[in-house]
């Protein structure tokens, strides 16, 4: 695999995570993959929080968080490993820092558990740097960039010489994201309704052969 960095950009709901997971699936037979994915938590169709999951982990049903009100927002069980999935942000948490995200053009104010960012996102990326062939980071932005530890390990991953796939918001002005966009070794591809079916194959070709 060629040690290139690919960023998949797009608006919220454009299919960035689905594209990332499809790419990982296409490469999983040949390469070990580590990192994390992000998923929205919804109630009655509205976003009320976000969760993180260590990509390498197979979770049992007992470990998966059932609600954003869970008082212990990370999974911890011998069958699945410690802190491999958890809720990182909720509108029902009275914690800081807080961020505002848009859902259907409406602002949603969320409290972030930085301990969850570090137990899942920071830990999984650090493990991928040390032990995996390919690093994946799903949704670089407000949710994780509030953690200095995560920002540091992400920079370490980008400088590690290992191939990497990130998903990023198309227009976010997040300082961490702006610094990533300036990198000469990063290839950015936007996912759209027109190219979503073919984009995974294109990224796989870039990672395998260095095609530009």
mmCIF file of N, CA and C in Angstrom, residues 14-15 190-200:
data_model
loop_
_atom_site.group_PDB
_atom_site.id
_atom_site.type_symbol
_atom_site.label_atom_id
_atom_site.label_comp_id
_atom_site.label_asym_id
_atom_site.label_seq_id
_atom_site.Cartn_x
_atom_site.Cartn_y
_atom_site.Cartn_z
ATOM 1 N N UNK A 14 -23.833 13.602 3.611
ATOM 2 C CA UNK A 14 -23.488 13.364 2.206
ATOM 3 C C UNK A 14 -23.011 11.941 1.948
ATOM 4 N N UNK A 15 -22.729 11.186 3.005
ATOM 5 C CA UNK A 15 -22.289 9.807 2.828
ATOM 6 C C UNK A 15 -20.812 9.592 3.071
ATOM 7 N N UNK A 190 -14.181 14.989 -2.861
ATOM 8 C CA UNK A 190 -15.520 15.261 -2.339
ATOM 9 C C UNK A 190 -16.485 14.151 -2.739
ATOM 10 N N UNK A 191 -17.300 13.696 -1.789
ATOM 11 C CA UNK A 191 -18.333 12.715 -2.099
ATOM 12 C C UNK A 191 -19.621 13.455 -2.445
ATOM 13 N N UNK A 192 -20.237 13.063 -3.556
ATOM 14 C CA UNK A 192 -21.475 13.673 -4.037
ATOM 15 C C UNK A 192 -22.441 12.566 -4.442
ATOM 16 N N UNK A 193 -23.723 12.896 -4.652
ATOM 17 C CA UNK A 193 -24.660 11.872 -5.126
ATOM 18 C C UNK A 193 -24.237 11.263 -6.455
ATOM 19 N N UNK A 194 -23.498 12.014 -7.261
ATOM 20 C CA UNK A 194 -23.097 11.529 -8.578
ATOM 21 C C UNK A 194 -21.949 10.528 -8.488
ATOM 22 N N UNK A 195 -20.982 10.784 -7.594
ATOM 23 C CA UNK A 195 -19.783 9.929 -7.572
ATOM 24 C C UNK A 195 -19.724 8.948 -6.410
ATOM 25 N N UNK A 196 -20.758 8.921 -5.565
ATOM 26 C CA UNK A 196 -20.684 8.125 -4.336
ATOM 27 C C UNK A 196 -20.484 6.632 -4.598
ATOM 28 N N UNK A 197 -21.031 6.124 -5.694
ATOM 29 C CA UNK A 197 -20.903 4.693 -5.978
ATOM 30 C C UNK A 197 -19.490 4.326 -6.425
ATOM 31 N N UNK A 198 -18.821 5.245 -7.138
ATOM 32 C CA UNK A 198 -17.507 4.946 -7.699
ATOM 33 C C UNK A 198 -16.347 5.421 -6.829
ATOM 34 N N UNK A 199 -16.620 6.344 -5.902
ATOM 35 C CA UNK A 199 -15.534 6.928 -5.115
ATOM 36 C C UNK A 199 -14.738 5.905 -4.305
ATOM 37 N N UNK A 200 -15.380 4.917 -3.658
ATOM 38 C CA UNK A 200 -14.585 3.935 -2.906
ATOM 39 C C UNK A 200 -13.527 3.241 -3.758
#
